[in-house]
Amino acid sequence: MEAILLVGGQGTRLRPLTISTPKPLLPTAGVPFLAHQLARARAAGVDRIVFATSYRAEMFEAAFGTRAHGVDLVYLTEDEPLGTGGAIRNAARGLTCGPDDPVLILNGDILSGHDVQAQVAAHEKAGAAATLHLTPVDDPSRFGCVPTDADGRVTAFLEKTPHPVTDQINAGCYVFRRSAIDAIPAEEVVSVERETFPEMIASGAVVMGYVEPGYWLDVGTPEAFVQGSRDLVEGRLASSAIPGEPGERLELDGARVSPGAVVRDGTTVGRGASVEAGATVLGSVLLDEAHVEEGATVRDSVVGRHARVGPGAVLDGVVLGDGAVVGPGNELRGGLRVWPGVELPATALRFSTDA
Ligand code: GDD
Ligand code: MG
């Protein structure tokens, strides 16, 4: 089966991490985020993937080349972002399958443990034009709200509605009949959520919901990104792409953790990164060459490449950009983001939030 991977978004909510690296390539449990999706797609029977790229397009091919995780890879770039529907239509130029064949389409920022083969089987059984993976969430207003009838047929698609009619949302993994993709207008900006799905439903096309609760996460915010990495390291979502066994932490090549440090709760310690004696690092991502010095505390945070957390400093729910330095005694909390290269002198900040 062939698949299209949507990876053209700017990932603005993940800045400053996404200034230098697109969201789908951020190191997650030791490998680029997409490696987990490629491995799972391969396991579900996908043998060829077309990347729909836009923002920093060249970095994707540099990361994965023409074959990775047992899947052949093709790249198609939009000169101007075409939106999710326009990107799908543009990427279809790279498909080789016939008009009635199923094509898997994946948002590039999702971690999901659902059974893709069962979704494809449900699609074929219903003879559907498209079949969407749906999952229940606590706050459906942040997603595409997708009600279904007693037969599982989708009755509406309400993107980011303030008045959700169900807690069942679009989980960002579709099976499309190839001919339904070719019906999307070419070379135009089109939203699959706001235009294509509502139009398909209005025209009477069979659009089905495949409901499967279970592990599901959109890693589009720093909090969710850290959580996804933690869940992979701890084995809450299995991934054959992780360079190691599930456990309380993942140490990459050249990482140094002092015997006198506490590093757990799914923390990743990047290549050449270090944690000194007396430091505590919980549920965090230390990127390559990041350094946590004596007695510092880092919790639920991302420490960028070559960034440094000084002795006794505290980070809690913080994103520290590449090369940033937090001097001794600072205490940063509550979603604070420190831009790359910024240096905070000793005890410059005791407490802050991004309210
Ligand atoms: N190639 C390309 N071009 N890709 C794009 C473009 C574009 O113009 N715009 C967005 N994408 C990609 C993003 O990179 C991402 O992988 C995917 O399309 C979805 O975009 P997001 O920006 O992450 O959307 P969202 O998270 O707000 O909402 C979407 O995902 C939710 C589930 O996580 C929608 O599909 C919702 O309906 C859904 O519930
Ligand atoms: Mg998203």
Short mmCIF file of C-alpha atoms and ligand atoms in Angstrom, two decimals:
data_model
loop_
_atom_site.label_atom_id
_atom_site.label_comp_id
_atom_site.label_asym_id
_atom_site.label_seq_id
_atom_site.Cartn_x
_atom_site.Cartn_y
_atom_site.Cartn_z
CA MET A 1 0.00 0.00 0.00
CA GLU A 2 1.11 3.57 -0.66
CA ALA A 3 0.85 6.45 1.82
CA ILE A 4 1.07 10.24 1.83
CA LEU A 5 2.68 11.93 4.82
CA LEU A 6 1.69 15.56 5.47
CA VAL A 7 4.76 17.37 6.79
CA GLY A 8 4.54 20.91 5.43
CA GLY A 9 3.32 22.76 8.54
CA GLN A 10 5.50 25.38 10.23
CA GLY A 11 5.10 23.99 13.74
CA THR A 12 4.75 27.51 15.17
CA ARG A 13 3.51 26.28 18.55
CA LEU A 14 6.80 24.44 19.03
CA ARG A 15 9.05 27.47 18.61
CA PRO A 16 11.88 27.95 19.32
CA LEU A 17 12.50 24.22 18.72
CA THR A 18 11.16 24.47 15.17
CA ILE A 19 13.24 27.49 14.13
CA SER A 20 16.03 25.23 12.90
CA THR A 21 14.25 21.87 12.58
CA PRO A 22 10.73 21.17 11.25
CA LYS A 23 8.42 19.60 13.84
CA PRO A 24 8.37 16.14 12.20
CA LEU A 25 12.16 15.93 12.42
CA LEU A 26 12.59 16.90 16.09
CA PRO A 27 14.58 14.22 17.92
CA THR A 28 12.02 12.12 19.78
CA ALA A 29 13.19 9.15 21.85
CA GLY A 30 16.52 9.32 20.04
CA VAL A 31 15.39 9.52 16.40
CA PRO A 32 13.58 12.04 14.18
CA PHE A 33 9.90 12.03 15.14
CA LEU A 34 8.86 10.67 11.73
CA ALA A 35 10.99 7.54 12.18
CA HIS A 36 8.31 6.25 14.55
CA GLN A 37 5.61 6.88 11.94
CA LEU A 38 7.65 5.25 9.17
CA ALA A 39 8.25 2.15 11.31
CA ARG A 40 4.58 1.87 12.23
CA ALA A 41 3.48 2.42 8.62
CA ARG A 42 5.83 -0.33 7.47
CA ALA A 43 4.39 -2.69 10.09
CA ALA A 44 0.90 -1.92 8.74
CA GLY A 45 1.89 -2.96 5.21
CA VAL A 46 2.93 0.39 3.69
CA ASP A 47 5.86 -0.02 1.30
CA ARG A 48 6.02 3.42 -0.35
CA ILE A 49 5.45 6.89 1.09
CA VAL A 50 5.13 10.25 -0.64
CA PHE A 51 6.20 13.11 1.63
CA ALA A 52 4.10 16.26 1.09
CA THR A 53 6.62 18.93 2.07
CA SER A 54 6.67 22.72 2.16
CA TYR A 55 8.45 24.37 5.14
CA ARG A 56 12.17 23.40 5.08
CA ALA A 57 11.46 20.76 2.45
CA GLU A 58 15.10 19.88 1.77
CA MET A 59 15.69 18.70 5.35
CA PHE A 60 13.33 15.72 4.97
CA GLU A 61 15.21 14.13 2.11
CA ALA A 62 18.49 14.84 3.89
CA ALA A 63 17.16 13.00 6.95
CA PHE A 64 15.67 9.91 5.30
CA GLY A 65 16.91 9.63 1.69
CA THR A 66 15.10 7.35 -0.74
CA ARG A 67 14.53 4.43 1.62
CA ALA A 68 14.22 4.16 5.41
CA HIS A 69 12.66 1.68 7.85
CA GLY A 70 11.87 -0.66 4.93
CA VAL A 71 9.82 1.93 3.03
CA ASP A 72 10.58 3.59 -0.33
CA LEU A 73 10.36 7.38 -0.02
CA VAL A 74 9.44 10.06 -2.56
CA TYR A 75 9.32 13.83 -1.92
CA LEU A 76 6.95 16.37 -3.49
CA THR A 77 7.24 19.99 -2.45
CA GLU A 78 4.75 22.84 -2.71
CA ASP A 79 6.22 26.19 -3.77
CA GLU A 80 3.62 27.88 -1.57
CA PRO A 81 1.88 25.87 1.16
CA LEU A 82 -1.29 24.42 -0.40
CA GLY A 83 -3.06 23.52 2.85
CA THR A 84 -3.79 19.93 3.88
CA GLY A 85 -6.12 19.11 0.96
CA GLY A 86 -3.97 20.87 -1.65
CA ALA A 87 -0.92 19.05 -0.28
CA ILE A 88 -2.65 15.67 -0.59
CA ARG A 89 -3.67 16.43 -4.18
CA ASN A 90 -0.16 17.61 -5.06
CA ALA A 91 1.45 14.55 -3.46
CA ALA A 92 -0.86 12.24 -5.43
CA ARG A 93 1.33 13.03 -8.47
CA GLY A 94 3.84 10.70 -6.83
CA LEU A 95 1.47 7.73 -6.37
CA THR A 96 1.65 4.69 -8.66
CA CYS A 97 -1.50 2.81 -7.54
CA GLY A 98 -4.79 2.48 -9.48
CA PRO A 99 -7.96 4.61 -9.07
CA ASP A 100 -9.75 2.14 -6.79
CA ASP A 101 -6.79 1.36 -4.53
CA PRO A 102 -6.70 2.58 -0.91
CA VAL A 103 -4.11 5.24 0.01
CA LEU A 104 -3.16 5.91 3.62
CA ILE A 105 -2.80 9.60 4.57
CA LEU A 106 -1.07 10.63 7.78
CA ASN A 107 -0.69 13.94 9.60
CA GLY A 108 3.01 14.23 10.35
CA ASP A 109 2.71 15.09 14.03
CA ILE A 110 0.70 12.17 15.39
CA LEU A 111 1.69 9.26 17.59
CA SER A 112 -0.96 6.58 17.39
CA GLY A 113 -1.15 2.98 18.47
CA HIS A 114 -4.30 2.20 16.51
CA ASP A 115 -4.65 -0.78 14.16
CA VAL A 116 -4.12 0.70 10.68
CA GLN A 117 -4.80 -2.64 8.98
CA ALA A 118 -8.19 -2.85 10.69
CA GLN A 119 -8.94 0.70 9.51
CA VAL A 120 -8.07 -0.25 5.91
CA ALA A 121 -10.19 -3.41 6.20
CA ALA A 122 -13.18 -1.37 7.47
CA HIS A 123 -12.70 1.04 4.54
CA GLU A 124 -12.71 -1.77 1.97
CA LYS A 125 -15.67 -3.51 3.57
CA ALA A 126 -17.77 -0.33 3.43
CA GLY A 127 -16.65 0.48 -0.12
CA ALA A 128 -15.97 3.98 1.23
CA ALA A 129 -14.51 7.00 -0.54
CA ALA A 130 -12.64 7.83 2.68
CA THR A 131 -12.37 6.32 6.17
CA LEU A 132 -11.13 8.42 9.08
CA HIS A 133 -9.56 7.19 12.30
CA LEU A 134 -11.57 8.80 15.11
CA THR A 135 -10.64 8.89 18.79
CA PRO A 136 -12.26 10.40 21.92
CA VAL A 137 -10.49 13.35 23.63
CA ASP A 138 -11.21 15.60 26.62
CA ASP A 139 -11.24 18.87 24.64
CA PRO A 140 -12.65 18.27 21.13
CA SER A 141 -12.77 22.03 20.36
CA ARG A 142 -9.01 21.95 19.59
CA PHE A 143 -9.48 19.35 16.84
CA GLY A 144 -11.78 18.29 14.01
CA CYS A 145 -15.04 17.16 15.64
CA VAL A 146 -16.52 14.22 13.67
CA PRO A 147 -19.98 12.82 14.53
CA THR A 148 -21.03 9.47 13.05
CA ASP A 149 -24.40 7.69 12.72
CA ALA A 150 -25.33 4.21 13.99
CA ASP A 151 -23.64 2.60 10.97
CA GLY A 152 -20.39 4.48 11.55
CA ARG A 153 -20.94 6.84 8.65
CA VAL A 154 -19.59 10.37 9.13
CA THR A 155 -22.45 12.92 9.27
CA ALA A 156 -20.43 16.16 9.60
CA PHE A 157 -16.87 17.49 9.90
CA LEU A 158 -16.54 20.47 12.23
CA GLU A 159 -12.95 21.76 12.37
CA LYS A 160 -12.02 23.52 15.65
CA THR A 161 -15.63 24.29 16.51
CA PRO A 162 -16.29 26.07 19.82
CA HIS A 163 -19.46 23.95 20.10
CA PRO A 164 -18.44 20.29 19.64
CA VAL A 165 -21.37 17.88 19.24
CA THR A 166 -19.31 14.81 20.26
CA ASP A 167 -15.95 14.15 21.96
CA GLN A 168 -14.96 12.01 18.95
CA ILE A 169 -12.30 13.74 16.86
CA ASN A 170 -10.38 13.34 13.63
CA ALA A 171 -7.18 11.57 14.68
CA GLY A 172 -5.27 12.61 11.53
CA CYS A 173 -5.04 9.23 9.76
CA TYR A 174 -7.22 8.64 6.70
CA VAL A 175 -7.71 5.93 4.11
CA PHE A 176 -8.77 7.49 0.78
CA ARG A 177 -9.82 5.76 -2.39
CA ARG A 178 -7.25 7.05 -4.90
CA SER A 179 -9.97 8.47 -7.19
CA ALA A 180 -11.33 10.58 -4.29
CA ILE A 181 -7.91 12.22 -3.94
CA ASP A 182 -7.79 12.96 -7.67
CA ALA A 183 -11.16 14.74 -7.33
CA ILE A 184 -9.58 17.45 -5.10
CA PRO A 185 -8.86 20.56 -7.23
CA ALA A 186 -5.19 20.73 -8.31
CA GLU A 187 -2.73 23.57 -7.66
CA GLU A 188 -5.06 25.37 -5.26
CA VAL A 189 -5.01 26.00 -1.55
CA VAL A 190 -7.49 23.51 -0.11
CA SER A 191 -8.19 22.43 3.47
CA VAL A 192 -9.12 18.76 3.69
CA GLU A 193 -10.82 19.47 7.03
CA ARG A 194 -12.76 22.63 6.13
CA GLU A 195 -13.49 21.93 2.46
CA THR A 196 -12.86 18.41 1.17
CA PHE A 197 -14.56 16.40 3.93
CA PRO A 198 -17.64 18.70 4.27
CA GLU A 199 -18.05 18.69 0.46
CA MET A 200 -17.72 14.89 0.24
CA ILE A 201 -20.35 14.46 2.96
CA ALA A 202 -22.71 16.99 1.32
CA SER A 203 -22.39 15.26 -2.06
CA GLY A 204 -23.40 11.88 -0.57
CA ALA A 205 -20.00 10.18 -0.83
CA VAL A 206 -19.51 7.35 1.67
CA VAL A 207 -17.21 8.75 4.38
CA MET A 208 -16.76 6.33 7.27
CA GLY A 209 -15.44 6.68 10.81
CA TYR A 210 -13.12 4.02 12.21
CA VAL A 211 -13.35 4.55 15.96
CA GLU A 212 -10.49 3.19 18.03
CA PRO A 213 -9.57 4.65 21.41
CA GLY A 214 -6.12 3.80 22.75
CA TYR A 215 -2.78 5.57 22.65
CA TRP A 216 -3.07 8.77 20.61
CA LEU A 217 -1.22 12.09 20.79
CA ASP A 218 -0.80 15.19 18.61
CA VAL A 219 2.69 16.42 19.48
CA GLY A 220 2.04 19.98 18.29
CA THR A 221 2.76 21.73 21.62
CA PRO A 222 5.93 21.60 23.76
CA GLU A 223 4.03 19.82 26.55
CA ALA A 224 2.74 17.18 24.15
CA PHE A 225 6.12 16.81 22.47
CA VAL A 226 7.80 16.09 25.81
CA GLN A 227 5.00 13.70 26.74
CA GLY A 228 5.28 11.80 23.44
CA SER A 229 9.03 11.37 23.87
CA ARG A 230 8.54 10.19 27.46
CA ASP A 231 5.81 7.71 26.46
CA LEU A 232 8.03 6.20 23.77
CA VAL A 233 11.03 5.87 26.11
CA GLU A 234 8.90 4.24 28.81
CA GLY A 235 7.23 1.91 26.30
CA ARG A 236 3.67 3.26 26.65
CA LEU A 237 3.66 3.28 22.85
CA ALA A 238 5.82 0.61 21.24
CA SER A 239 8.14 1.74 18.43
CA SER A 240 10.73 -0.38 16.66
CA ALA A 241 12.57 2.84 15.74
CA ILE A 242 13.82 3.52 19.29
CA PRO A 243 17.58 2.88 19.63
CA GLY A 244 17.27 0.88 22.86
CA GLU A 245 14.87 -0.99 25.11
CA PRO A 246 11.97 0.70 26.92
CA GLY A 247 12.98 1.89 30.37
CA GLU A 248 13.17 4.83 32.74
CA ARG A 249 15.65 6.65 30.49
CA LEU A 250 17.28 6.48 27.08
CA GLU A 251 20.97 7.36 26.79
CA LEU A 252 22.31 7.95 23.28
CA ASP A 253 25.92 7.43 22.18
CA GLY A 254 28.39 9.50 24.16
CA ALA A 255 25.85 10.60 26.79
CA ARG A 256 27.31 10.94 30.29
CA VAL A 257 25.15 10.60 33.40
CA SER A 258 26.96 10.94 36.73
CA PRO A 259 26.30 8.09 39.16
CA GLY A 260 25.31 10.82 41.60
CA ALA A 261 22.50 12.14 39.37
CA VAL A 262 18.82 11.07 39.19
CA VAL A 263 17.61 10.74 35.57
CA ARG A 264 14.29 8.97 34.99
CA ASP A 265 10.59 9.18 34.05
CA GLY A 266 11.33 8.63 30.37
CA THR A 267 14.11 11.19 29.95
CA THR A 268 16.27 11.06 26.81
CA VAL A 269 19.92 12.07 27.19
CA GLY A 270 21.21 13.06 23.75
CA ARG A 271 24.53 12.33 22.06
CA GLY A 272 27.36 13.91 23.99
CA ALA A 273 24.93 15.38 26.53
CA SER A 274 25.81 15.26 30.25
CA VAL A 275 24.15 15.32 33.66
CA GLU A 276 26.41 16.08 36.63
CA ALA A 277 26.31 14.81 40.21
CA GLY A 278 23.43 15.95 42.37
CA ALA A 279 21.32 16.94 39.37
CA THR A 280 17.77 15.60 38.84
CA VAL A 281 16.25 15.23 35.37
CA LEU A 282 12.68 13.92 35.14
CA GLY A 283 10.54 13.28 32.04
CA SER A 284 12.62 15.58 29.85
CA VAL A 285 14.43 15.70 26.52
CA LEU A 286 18.11 16.67 26.59
CA LEU A 287 19.16 17.21 22.99
CA ASP A 288 22.68 16.49 21.71
CA GLU A 289 25.50 18.14 23.67
CA ALA A 290 23.10 19.63 26.26
CA HIS A 291 24.57 19.98 29.74
CA VAL A 292 22.87 19.89 33.13
CA GLU A 293 25.29 20.92 35.85
CA GLU A 294 25.64 20.02 39.53
CA GLY A 295 22.52 20.17 41.63
CA ALA A 296 20.28 21.49 38.84
CA THR A 297 16.69 20.25 38.46
CA VAL A 298 15.04 19.74 35.05
CA ARG A 299 11.47 18.49 34.85
CA ASP A 300 9.09 18.09 31.85
CA SER A 301 11.40 20.31 29.78
CA VAL A 302 13.40 20.35 26.55
CA VAL A 303 17.05 21.42 26.73
CA GLY A 304 18.31 22.38 23.26
CA ARG A 305 21.52 21.38 21.54
CA HIS A 306 24.61 22.79 23.25
CA ALA A 307 22.37 24.50 25.84
CA ARG A 308 23.52 24.59 29.46
CA VAL A 309 21.62 24.52 32.75
CA GLY A 310 23.87 26.00 35.42
CA PRO A 311 24.51 24.65 38.93
CA GLY A 312 21.40 24.61 41.09
CA ALA A 313 19.14 26.11 38.40
CA VAL A 314 15.54 24.83 38.07
CA LEU A 315 13.61 24.26 34.81
CA ASP A 316 10.03 23.02 35.06
CA GLY A 317 7.93 22.86 31.87
CA VAL A 318 10.45 24.98 29.94
CA VAL A 319 11.87 24.94 26.42
CA LEU A 320 15.50 26.04 26.38
CA GLY A 321 16.58 26.89 22.83
CA ASP A 322 19.82 25.66 21.21
CA GLY A 323 22.92 27.13 22.83
CA ALA A 324 20.99 29.00 25.55
CA VAL A 325 22.59 29.23 28.98
CA VAL A 326 20.73 29.42 32.27
CA GLY A 327 23.10 30.72 34.95
CA PRO A 328 23.26 29.24 38.45
CA GLY A 329 20.31 29.74 40.77
CA ASN A 330 17.68 30.67 38.15
CA GLU A 331 14.22 29.15 38.50
CA LEU A 332 12.12 28.98 35.31
CA ARG A 333 8.67 27.42 35.18
CA GLY A 334 5.28 27.22 33.54
CA GLY A 335 5.77 27.08 29.78
CA LEU A 336 8.59 29.64 29.60
CA ARG A 337 10.59 29.49 26.36
CA VAL A 338 14.16 30.70 26.16
CA TRP A 339 15.27 31.63 22.62
CA PRO A 340 18.45 30.10 21.12
CA GLY A 341 21.68 31.63 22.32
CA VAL A 342 20.12 33.68 25.15
CA GLU A 343 22.27 33.74 28.28
CA LEU A 344 20.62 34.34 31.64
CA PRO A 345 23.15 35.47 34.26
CA ALA A 346 23.11 33.96 37.76
CA THR A 347 19.74 34.34 39.56
CA ALA A 348 18.38 36.69 36.87
CA LEU A 349 14.97 35.03 37.06
CA ARG A 350 13.44 33.33 40.06
CA PHE A 351 10.06 32.46 38.62
CA SER A 352 8.03 33.19 35.51
CA THR A 353 5.14 31.99 33.40
CA ASP A 354 3.99 32.55 29.82
CA ALA A 355 0.47 33.55 30.90
N1 GDD B 1 2.47 19.81 2.82
C1 GDD B 1 1.71 20.54 3.63
N2 GDD B 1 1.25 21.75 3.20
N3 GDD B 1 1.44 20.07 4.87
C2 GDD B 1 0.67 20.83 5.69
C3 GDD B 1 0.17 22.09 5.32
C4 GDD B 1 0.48 22.58 3.98
O1 GDD B 1 0.10 23.66 3.56
N4 GDD B 1 -0.54 22.59 6.37
C5 GDD B 1 -0.49 21.67 7.35
N5 GDD B 1 0.25 20.60 6.95
C6 GDD B 1 0.53 19.37 7.71
C7 GDD B 1 1.19 19.62 9.06
O2 GDD B 1 2.61 19.54 8.94
C8 GDD B 1 0.65 18.47 9.91
O3 GDD B 1 1.41 17.29 9.74
C9 GDD B 1 -0.74 18.20 9.31
O4 GDD B 1 -0.72 18.79 8.00
C10 GDD B 1 -1.87 18.80 10.14
O5 GDD B 1 -1.59 20.17 10.37
P1 GDD B 1 -1.59 20.79 11.86
O6 GDD B 1 -1.20 22.21 11.73
O7 GDD B 1 -0.82 19.93 12.79
O8 GDD B 1 -3.15 20.72 12.19
P2 GDD B 1 -3.88 20.60 13.60
O9 GDD B 1 -3.11 19.74 14.53
O10 GDD B 1 -4.23 21.96 14.07
O11 GDD B 1 -5.25 19.85 13.19
C11 GDD B 1 -5.22 18.68 12.38
O12 GDD B 1 -4.89 17.54 13.14
C12 GDD B 1 -5.84 17.22 14.17
C13 GDD B 1 -5.35 15.94 14.86
O13 GDD B 1 -4.12 16.16 15.44
C14 GDD B 1 -6.61 18.52 11.74
O14 GDD B 1 -6.52 17.47 10.81
C15 GDD B 1 -7.68 18.20 12.80
O15 GDD B 1 -8.92 17.92 12.17
C16 GDD B 1 -7.25 16.98 13.61
O16 GDD B 1 -8.20 16.73 14.66
MG MG B 2 -1.26 18.87 14.57
#
